[in-house]
Amino acid sequence: MDEPYVQGILQRAFGKYSPLIKVQSADDNANDLSDLLMHWREYETIDWTSVHRSSTIFSNAYCFRKGLIRKAQMAFNIKMYTAKHPTSILCTHVPETWIFELDDVEYLDEALMECFEVEQGMQANTGVSDSRLRQQFILKPSLTARGAGIYVFDTRERLQELLENEFASDDEDDDGDDDGDDDGDDDSGGLAQGQAVSQIREWVIQRYINRPLLLPAHQNRKFHIRVYVLAFGDLSIYVYRHMLALFAPRPYAEATNLDDQTAHLTNTCLQTHSSTFVESSAVSLFWSLDLPKPKLDRIFDQICQILGETFAAVSSESTSFQTWANCMEQFGFDFLVDEECNAMLLEANAYPDFKQTGEELKFVVEGFMEASVAMAAKEFLLKDCVTEDIEKSADNACRDLVEVFTHKNKRQW
């Protein structure tokens, strides 16, 4: 892994199984490795041919999972699933979402015809001054991560202005560079912040949750919950119990100023470069939030059920999500909680930005990484030589993993 924050944690997690498991960097001589290999690398550097052809080579990622990590693809898969399962929790715990394709602002009218409910909602806002009664929406590029290109709007004029600014900024940044032949069809973790908007072309528009749960103990700042999830083999899904709450830097003021991203966006990576950033104020443990234990339990149970059915939805679409028995992957899911304490699924992230956890709560990432490595060790790397001590150690490391879905019998939380 290229990220220094993760490298040390990962090496220490594997070190607990030394010398049975030998860890080598990508630069080391591959001939020194044992017959059982594990590729724990960035997505683009994994030898997918070897992983696909061999049952003795293990990977820390799935090759095909755009049906989960692309916002538009996941929205489509959930829509198909809820049409077949009208009583699913996904019907009420995922914001209403529209796929929005746009090559140029000139074609905005045509693009909005494909999501006419958004157009009707903006028109209905005419004459409505109370922000709580206005229909508000949030625009997100399907591929980007870390809060890039995300905007809140409630009028047609504002949407057009935002898009014009984005495309104009992109034209300035391009400087005539060749865009290449990339059709955006790879399954990597998405485009980096600052990726050319003209290469995105695909967005989602979600109904904005303008009545989020606000906690006086945290200055009534909006927050989202980051949930670390382990997908293993073909296919079991585990939720890591120690979740995080990530807060916006400024108090939420009933969404009156949609331009104030410091009140609306809760991505920690957007805050770390500020001179006023305080890690302990931006990131907190979910189970330490100033809420009664029954409410915390209720939110956690909802999240587990939502994630179980989300993977049921995406795994049923094999053209965009395929699982192999010799693969696993860590994901970061984001949830917003509304004022009625309902958890709402926002998005899924491959190769989550563990740095958002920070140094003070680094033990959360360490625990999740130890659990992931223990699962790989017990179920694959040391499967034929698991001793009682190894099994006990692995089970202890996995004690905070909660299984919410297994593909073998479609069992869900």
Short mmCIF file of C-alpha atoms in Angstrom, two decimals:
data_model
loop_
_atom_site.label_atom_id
_atom_site.label_comp_id
_atom_site.label_asym_id
_atom_site.label_seq_id
_atom_site.Cartn_x
_atom_site.Cartn_y
_atom_site.Cartn_z
CA MET A 1 0.00 0.00 0.00
CA ASP A 2 1.30 3.45 -0.89
CA GLU A 3 -0.22 5.28 2.09
CA PRO A 4 2.28 5.54 5.00
CA TYR A 5 -0.61 5.83 7.49
CA VAL A 6 -1.71 2.30 6.52
CA GLN A 7 1.65 0.65 5.79
CA GLY A 8 2.85 0.43 9.37
CA ILE A 9 -0.52 -0.77 10.66
CA LEU A 10 -0.70 -3.47 8.01
CA GLN A 11 2.85 -4.69 8.62
CA ARG A 12 2.22 -4.97 12.36
CA ALA A 13 -1.02 -6.88 11.74
CA PHE A 14 0.76 -9.44 9.53
CA GLY A 15 3.70 -9.52 11.93
CA LYS A 16 1.54 -11.28 14.50
CA TYR A 17 1.62 -14.37 12.26
CA SER A 18 5.37 -14.32 11.63
CA PRO A 19 7.24 -16.47 10.67
CA LEU A 20 4.32 -18.50 9.25
CA ILE A 21 3.42 -15.55 7.03
CA LYS A 22 6.28 -13.73 5.35
CA VAL A 23 5.72 -10.12 4.34
CA GLN A 24 7.66 -8.64 1.46
CA SER A 25 7.34 -5.37 -0.38
CA ALA A 26 6.49 -5.21 -4.05
CA ASP A 27 10.14 -4.50 -4.80
CA ASP A 28 11.37 -7.73 -3.23
CA ASN A 29 12.21 -10.83 -5.22
CA ALA A 30 8.90 -12.63 -5.84
CA ASN A 31 10.73 -15.97 -6.12
CA ASP A 32 11.32 -15.89 -2.35
CA LEU A 33 7.62 -16.01 -1.64
CA SER A 34 5.84 -19.22 -0.61
CA ASP A 35 3.34 -21.03 -2.77
CA LEU A 36 0.51 -19.17 -1.09
CA LEU A 37 0.69 -15.55 -2.13
CA MET A 38 -1.37 -12.55 -1.19
CA HIS A 39 -1.45 -9.37 -3.22
CA TRP A 40 -2.15 -6.53 -0.76
CA ARG A 41 -1.54 -3.63 -3.08
CA GLU A 42 -3.16 -0.69 -4.80
CA TYR A 43 -5.87 -1.83 -7.21
CA GLU A 44 -3.97 -0.78 -10.34
CA THR A 45 -0.87 -2.81 -9.42
CA ILE A 46 -2.53 -6.15 -8.62
CA ASP A 47 -1.67 -8.97 -11.02
CA TRP A 48 -5.26 -9.82 -11.90
CA THR A 49 -4.29 -12.51 -14.39
CA SER A 50 -2.52 -14.49 -11.67
CA VAL A 51 -5.31 -13.94 -9.16
CA HIS A 52 -7.94 -15.07 -11.66
CA ARG A 53 -6.08 -18.18 -12.81
CA SER A 54 -4.86 -19.49 -9.46
CA SER A 55 -6.75 -20.63 -6.38
CA THR A 56 -3.58 -20.20 -4.28
CA ILE A 57 -3.13 -16.48 -4.90
CA PHE A 58 -5.17 -14.17 -2.72
CA SER A 59 -6.01 -10.50 -3.34
CA ASN A 60 -7.07 -7.61 -1.13
CA ALA A 61 -9.56 -6.37 -3.75
CA TYR A 62 -12.22 -7.66 -6.12
CA CYS A 63 -11.60 -7.06 -9.78
CA PHE A 64 -15.18 -6.14 -10.72
CA ARG A 65 -17.10 -4.00 -8.19
CA LYS A 66 -18.14 -0.85 -9.98
CA GLY A 67 -21.76 -1.80 -9.21
CA LEU A 68 -20.98 -0.84 -5.63
CA ILE A 69 -18.37 1.93 -5.71
CA ARG A 70 -19.78 4.00 -8.56
CA LYS A 71 -22.62 6.10 -7.24
CA ALA A 72 -24.69 5.80 -10.42
CA GLN A 73 -24.17 2.06 -10.72
CA MET A 74 -25.06 1.45 -7.09
CA ALA A 75 -28.17 3.62 -7.44
CA PHE A 76 -29.24 1.59 -10.48
CA ASN A 77 -28.66 -1.74 -8.72
CA ILE A 78 -30.58 -0.63 -5.65
CA LYS A 79 -33.43 0.59 -7.84
CA MET A 80 -33.62 -2.81 -9.55
CA TYR A 81 -33.49 -4.61 -6.21
CA THR A 82 -36.18 -2.52 -4.51
CA ALA A 83 -38.48 -3.00 -7.50
CA LYS A 84 -38.35 -6.74 -6.76
CA HIS A 85 -38.34 -6.30 -2.97
CA PRO A 86 -40.81 -3.48 -2.17
CA THR A 87 -40.56 -4.10 1.59
CA SER A 88 -36.77 -3.77 1.65
CA ILE A 89 -35.25 -1.30 4.10
CA LEU A 90 -33.46 0.20 1.08
CA CYS A 91 -36.79 1.65 -0.05
CA THR A 92 -36.82 4.04 2.89
CA HIS A 93 -33.18 4.33 3.99
CA VAL A 94 -31.52 5.46 0.76
CA PRO A 95 -32.15 9.05 -0.41
CA GLU A 96 -34.13 9.27 -3.63
CA THR A 97 -31.47 9.22 -6.36
CA TRP A 98 -31.40 10.09 -10.05
CA ILE A 99 -28.66 9.31 -12.57
CA PHE A 100 -27.63 12.52 -14.33
CA GLU A 101 -25.48 12.40 -17.47
CA LEU A 102 -24.07 15.60 -18.90
CA ASP A 103 -21.35 16.24 -21.47
CA ASP A 104 -21.83 19.98 -21.66
CA VAL A 105 -23.97 22.58 -19.88
CA GLU A 106 -25.51 23.38 -23.25
CA TYR A 107 -27.47 20.13 -22.95
CA LEU A 108 -28.81 20.73 -19.43
CA ASP A 109 -32.45 20.79 -20.57
CA GLU A 110 -32.12 17.37 -22.15
CA ALA A 111 -30.31 15.97 -19.11
CA LEU A 112 -33.00 17.19 -16.73
CA MET A 113 -35.69 15.51 -18.81
CA GLU A 114 -34.26 12.19 -17.58
CA CYS A 115 -34.83 13.24 -13.95
CA PHE A 116 -37.97 15.34 -14.25
CA GLU A 117 -38.78 14.99 -10.54
CA VAL A 118 -35.77 17.18 -9.81
CA GLU A 119 -37.00 19.80 -12.28
CA GLN A 120 -40.46 19.70 -10.72
CA GLY A 121 -38.98 20.01 -7.24
CA MET A 122 -37.01 23.12 -8.17
CA GLN A 123 -40.09 24.66 -9.76
CA ALA A 124 -42.12 23.90 -6.63
CA ASN A 125 -39.69 25.99 -4.58
CA THR A 126 -40.92 29.20 -6.20
CA GLY A 127 -42.33 31.43 -3.49
CA VAL A 128 -41.28 29.08 -0.65
CA SER A 129 -39.01 31.00 1.74
CA ASP A 130 -38.75 28.48 4.59
CA SER A 131 -35.62 26.42 3.86
CA ARG A 132 -37.08 23.43 5.73
CA LEU A 133 -39.97 23.34 3.26
CA ARG A 134 -37.91 23.79 0.10
CA GLN A 135 -36.95 20.75 -1.94
CA GLN A 136 -33.18 20.60 -1.93
CA PHE A 137 -30.84 18.34 -3.87
CA ILE A 138 -27.18 17.39 -3.82
CA LEU A 139 -25.09 16.84 -6.95
CA LYS A 140 -22.27 14.28 -6.85
CA PRO A 141 -19.95 13.03 -9.61
CA SER A 142 -20.35 9.29 -9.93
CA LEU A 143 -16.62 8.56 -9.79
CA THR A 144 -14.97 11.10 -7.53
CA ALA A 145 -14.16 10.72 -3.86
CA ARG A 146 -13.13 12.92 -0.90
CA GLY A 147 -15.87 15.48 -1.41
CA ALA A 148 -14.74 16.58 -4.88
CA GLY A 149 -17.37 18.24 -7.06
CA ILE A 150 -20.23 17.98 -4.54
CA TYR A 151 -22.79 20.80 -4.37
CA VAL A 152 -26.18 21.49 -2.80
CA PHE A 153 -28.81 23.34 -4.85
CA ASP A 154 -32.53 24.12 -4.88
CA THR A 155 -33.04 26.18 -8.05
CA ARG A 156 -32.44 25.64 -11.73
CA GLU A 157 -30.36 28.82 -11.87
CA ARG A 158 -28.03 27.65 -9.13
CA LEU A 159 -27.57 24.23 -10.72
CA GLN A 160 -26.69 25.78 -14.07
CA GLU A 161 -24.29 28.23 -12.44
CA LEU A 162 -22.52 25.44 -10.56
CA LEU A 163 -22.13 23.36 -13.70
CA GLU A 164 -20.93 26.32 -15.76
CA ASN A 165 -18.28 27.10 -13.14
CA GLU A 166 -17.15 23.49 -13.01
CA PHE A 167 -16.82 23.13 -16.77
CA ALA A 168 -15.13 26.53 -17.10
CA SER A 169 -12.64 25.60 -14.40
CA ASP A 170 -12.00 22.31 -16.13
CA ASP A 171 -11.31 24.04 -19.45
CA GLU A 172 -8.69 26.21 -17.75
CA ASP A 173 -7.01 23.21 -16.14
CA ASP A 174 -6.92 21.12 -19.31
CA ASP A 175 -4.51 23.39 -21.23
CA GLY A 176 -5.09 21.31 -24.31
CA ASP A 177 -3.98 18.02 -22.71
CA ASP A 178 -5.12 14.87 -24.46
CA ASP A 179 -7.93 13.21 -22.52
CA GLY A 180 -6.88 9.82 -23.86
CA ASP A 181 -9.20 6.96 -24.68
CA ASP A 182 -10.28 6.22 -21.13
CA ASP A 183 -13.98 5.43 -21.10
CA GLY A 184 -14.10 5.39 -17.33
CA ASP A 185 -14.92 1.68 -17.31
CA ASP A 186 -12.27 0.53 -14.87
CA ASP A 187 -13.05 -0.63 -11.34
CA SER A 188 -10.46 1.37 -9.45
CA GLY A 189 -11.48 3.40 -6.45
CA GLY A 190 -12.66 6.40 -8.44
CA LEU A 191 -11.11 9.59 -9.73
CA ALA A 192 -8.93 11.65 -7.45
CA GLN A 193 -9.92 15.09 -6.25
CA GLY A 194 -9.29 17.58 -9.03
CA GLN A 195 -9.96 15.07 -11.83
CA ALA A 196 -11.26 16.78 -14.94
CA VAL A 197 -15.03 17.23 -14.82
CA SER A 198 -15.26 16.71 -18.56
CA GLN A 199 -14.00 13.17 -18.05
CA ILE A 200 -16.69 12.40 -15.46
CA ARG A 201 -19.84 12.89 -17.58
CA GLU A 202 -21.91 10.88 -15.11
CA TRP A 203 -23.37 12.29 -11.92
CA VAL A 204 -26.03 11.44 -9.42
CA ILE A 205 -28.55 13.85 -7.94
CA GLN A 206 -29.89 12.89 -4.54
CA ARG A 207 -32.69 14.40 -2.54
CA TYR A 208 -30.82 16.37 0.11
CA ILE A 209 -31.49 15.47 3.73
CA ASN A 210 -31.88 18.99 5.09
CA ARG A 211 -33.05 17.87 8.52
CA PRO A 212 -30.06 15.91 9.82
CA LEU A 213 -29.59 14.82 13.39
CA LEU A 214 -27.77 17.61 15.26
CA LEU A 215 -26.13 17.20 18.65
CA PRO A 216 -25.72 20.19 20.99
CA ALA A 217 -22.63 18.56 22.50
CA HIS A 218 -21.02 18.97 19.06
CA GLN A 219 -22.25 22.53 18.45
CA ASN A 220 -25.12 21.34 16.25
CA ARG A 221 -22.73 20.50 13.44
CA LYS A 222 -23.79 18.13 10.71
CA PHE A 223 -22.02 14.76 10.72
CA HIS A 224 -21.93 11.50 8.85
CA ILE A 225 -21.03 8.02 10.07
CA ARG A 226 -18.10 6.21 8.50
CA VAL A 227 -18.50 2.44 8.63
CA TYR A 228 -15.64 0.09 7.76
CA VAL A 229 -16.81 -3.08 6.03
CA LEU A 230 -14.94 -6.26 5.13
CA ALA A 231 -16.15 -8.25 2.13
CA PHE A 232 -14.65 -11.72 2.12
CA GLY A 233 -14.56 -14.47 -0.48
CA ASP A 234 -17.71 -15.37 -2.36
CA LEU A 235 -19.35 -13.70 -0.37
CA SER A 236 -19.56 -12.81 3.32
CA ILE A 237 -19.96 -9.25 4.59
CA TYR A 238 -18.77 -8.04 7.98
CA VAL A 239 -19.37 -4.66 9.61
CA TYR A 240 -16.66 -3.42 11.96
CA ARG A 241 -18.48 -2.37 15.08
CA HIS A 242 -16.26 0.62 15.94
CA MET A 243 -17.68 3.29 13.67
CA LEU A 244 -16.73 6.95 13.36
CA ALA A 245 -18.66 10.21 13.33
CA LEU A 246 -17.12 12.86 11.05
CA PHE A 247 -18.26 16.44 11.64
CA ALA A 248 -18.48 19.53 9.46
CA PRO A 249 -16.35 22.42 10.80
CA ARG A 250 -19.22 24.91 11.21
CA PRO A 251 -22.70 24.64 12.76
CA TYR A 252 -25.56 23.65 10.51
CA ALA A 253 -28.03 26.53 10.14
CA GLU A 254 -31.10 24.92 8.61
CA ALA A 255 -29.46 24.87 5.19
CA THR A 256 -30.11 28.57 4.62
CA ASN A 257 -26.79 29.16 2.84
CA LEU A 258 -26.25 26.39 0.31
CA ASP A 259 -22.87 27.88 -0.67
CA ASP A 260 -21.44 27.28 2.79
CA GLN A 261 -19.77 23.92 2.27
CA THR A 262 -18.17 24.14 5.71
CA ALA A 263 -21.65 23.60 7.16
CA HIS A 264 -22.96 21.12 4.60
CA LEU A 265 -20.01 18.84 3.76
CA THR A 266 -18.60 16.59 6.47
CA ASN A 267 -15.58 15.15 4.63
CA THR A 268 -12.61 15.51 6.96
CA CYS A 269 -10.17 15.61 4.04
CA LEU A 270 -11.67 18.99 3.07
CA GLN A 271 -10.76 20.39 6.49
CA THR A 272 -7.25 19.15 7.26
CA HIS A 273 -5.50 21.95 5.36
CA SER A 274 -7.29 24.64 7.35
CA SER A 275 -5.32 26.43 10.06
CA THR A 276 -8.33 26.04 12.38
CA PHE A 277 -8.59 22.25 11.97
CA VAL A 278 -8.79 20.36 15.26
CA GLU A 279 -8.78 16.59 14.86
CA SER A 280 -10.59 15.83 18.12
CA SER A 281 -13.42 18.17 17.07
CA ALA A 282 -13.72 16.71 13.57
CA VAL A 283 -13.72 12.97 14.33
CA SER A 284 -15.41 11.12 17.17
CA LEU A 285 -16.32 7.57 18.06
CA PHE A 286 -19.89 6.68 17.13
CA TRP A 287 -20.52 4.89 20.41
CA SER A 288 -19.38 7.99 22.32
CA LEU A 289 -21.98 10.30 20.77
CA ASP A 290 -24.31 12.10 23.14
CA LEU A 291 -27.28 9.85 22.45
CA PRO A 292 -29.08 7.30 24.62
CA LYS A 293 -27.75 3.76 24.21
CA PRO A 294 -31.06 2.47 22.72
CA LYS A 295 -30.83 5.08 19.94
CA LEU A 296 -27.22 4.17 19.18
CA ASP A 297 -28.19 0.50 19.07
CA ARG A 298 -31.11 1.28 16.77
CA ILE A 299 -28.90 3.21 14.34
CA PHE A 300 -26.32 0.40 14.35
CA ASP A 301 -28.98 -2.24 13.69
CA GLN A 302 -30.33 -0.18 10.80
CA ILE A 303 -26.85 0.19 9.32
CA CYS A 304 -26.26 -3.56 9.52
CA GLN A 305 -29.58 -4.31 7.84
CA ILE A 306 -29.01 -1.68 5.14
CA LEU A 307 -25.54 -3.01 4.34
CA GLY A 308 -26.77 -6.60 4.21
CA GLU A 309 -29.42 -5.71 1.67
CA THR A 310 -27.08 -3.41 -0.26
CA PHE A 311 -24.72 -6.32 -0.90
CA ALA A 312 -27.69 -8.53 -1.74
CA ALA A 313 -28.65 -5.92 -4.34
CA VAL A 314 -25.24 -5.41 -5.95
CA SER A 315 -24.17 -9.07 -5.85
CA SER A 316 -27.27 -10.01 -7.81
CA GLU A 317 -25.96 -7.95 -10.75
CA SER A 318 -22.99 -10.01 -11.94
CA THR A 319 -22.16 -7.67 -14.82
CA SER A 320 -21.06 -4.95 -12.41
CA PHE A 321 -20.13 -6.86 -9.24
CA GLN A 322 -18.33 -10.20 -9.25
CA THR A 323 -16.86 -12.00 -6.27
CA TRP A 324 -14.04 -14.53 -6.35
CA ALA A 325 -13.38 -16.99 -3.54
CA ASN A 326 -9.71 -15.92 -3.32
CA CYS A 327 -10.43 -12.21 -2.85
CA MET A 328 -11.42 -9.87 -0.05
CA GLU A 329 -11.82 -6.12 0.16
CA GLN A 330 -12.17 -3.34 2.70
CA PHE A 331 -14.79 -0.68 2.02
CA GLY A 332 -15.78 2.55 3.71
CA PHE A 333 -19.53 3.29 3.76
CA ASP A 334 -20.99 6.67 4.65
CA PHE A 335 -24.33 7.17 6.39
CA LEU A 336 -26.25 10.25 7.42
CA VAL A 337 -28.69 10.17 10.34
CA ASP A 338 -31.82 12.32 10.05
CA GLU A 339 -33.56 14.10 12.92
CA GLU A 340 -35.74 11.03 13.52
CA CYS A 341 -32.60 8.89 14.03
CA ASN A 342 -33.00 7.04 10.74
CA ALA A 343 -29.72 5.96 9.13
CA MET A 344 -29.55 6.86 5.42
CA LEU A 345 -27.02 5.25 3.08
CA LEU A 346 -25.01 7.83 1.13
CA GLU A 347 -22.22 6.01 -0.71
CA ALA A 348 -19.57 3.31 -0.74
CA ASN A 349 -15.83 3.85 -1.12
CA ALA A 350 -13.18 1.37 -2.22
CA TYR A 351 -9.74 1.79 -0.65
CA PRO A 352 -11.21 4.12 2.01
CA ASP A 353 -9.17 7.08 3.17
CA PHE A 354 -8.12 5.70 6.55
CA LYS A 355 -6.25 8.94 7.27
CA GLN A 356 -9.61 10.60 7.97
CA THR A 357 -9.60 8.62 11.21
CA GLY A 358 -6.64 10.66 12.43
CA GLU A 359 -4.00 9.85 15.03
CA GLU A 360 -6.09 9.99 18.20
CA LEU A 361 -8.49 7.29 17.00
CA LYS A 362 -5.93 5.34 15.01
CA PHE A 363 -6.74 2.28 17.11
CA VAL A 364 -9.99 1.96 15.15
CA VAL A 365 -8.07 1.42 11.91
CA GLU A 366 -5.57 -0.83 13.69
CA GLY A 367 -8.38 -3.01 15.00
CA PHE A 368 -10.09 -3.21 11.62
CA MET A 369 -6.82 -4.05 9.88
CA GLU A 370 -5.97 -6.73 12.46
CA ALA A 371 -9.41 -8.27 11.99
CA SER A 372 -9.06 -8.25 8.19
CA VAL A 373 -5.60 -9.84 8.31
CA ALA A 374 -6.79 -12.41 10.87
CA MET A 375 -9.65 -13.40 8.58
CA ALA A 376 -7.24 -13.78 5.65
CA ALA A 377 -4.80 -15.78 7.77
CA LYS A 378 -7.38 -18.17 9.20
CA GLU A 379 -9.50 -18.70 6.11
CA PHE A 380 -6.83 -18.70 3.43
CA LEU A 381 -3.15 -18.11 4.11
CA LEU A 382 -2.88 -20.55 7.05
CA LYS A 383 -6.00 -22.57 6.38
CA ASP A 384 -4.15 -25.91 6.26
CA CYS A 385 -1.98 -25.28 9.31
CA VAL A 386 -4.21 -23.46 11.76
CA THR A 387 -3.28 -24.35 15.32
CA GLU A 388 -5.47 -23.85 18.34
CA ASP A 389 -3.42 -20.80 19.32
CA ILE A 390 -3.68 -19.26 15.84
CA GLU A 391 -7.41 -19.84 15.70
CA LYS A 392 -7.88 -18.35 19.16
CA SER A 393 -5.78 -15.30 18.26
CA ALA A 394 -7.64 -14.82 14.96
CA ASP A 395 -11.06 -15.18 16.58
CA ASN A 396 -10.08 -12.61 19.19
CA ALA A 397 -8.96 -10.17 16.48
CA CYS A 398 -12.29 -10.68 14.66
CA ARG A 399 -14.49 -10.25 17.72
CA ASP A 400 -15.75 -6.84 16.57
CA LEU A 401 -16.68 -7.99 13.06
CA VAL A 402 -20.44 -8.45 12.73
CA GLU A 403 -21.61 -10.64 9.86
CA VAL A 404 -24.52 -9.00 8.04
CA PHE A 405 -24.71 -11.01 4.81
CA THR A 406 -23.52 -14.28 3.36
CA HIS A 407 -24.09 -15.24 -0.25
CA LYS A 408 -24.14 -18.99 0.41
CA ASN A 409 -27.66 -18.94 1.79
CA LYS A 410 -28.58 -15.29 1.15
CA ARG A 411 -28.75 -14.82 4.91
CA GLN A 412 -28.94 -11.18 5.92
CA TRP A 413 -28.87 -9.26 9.16
#
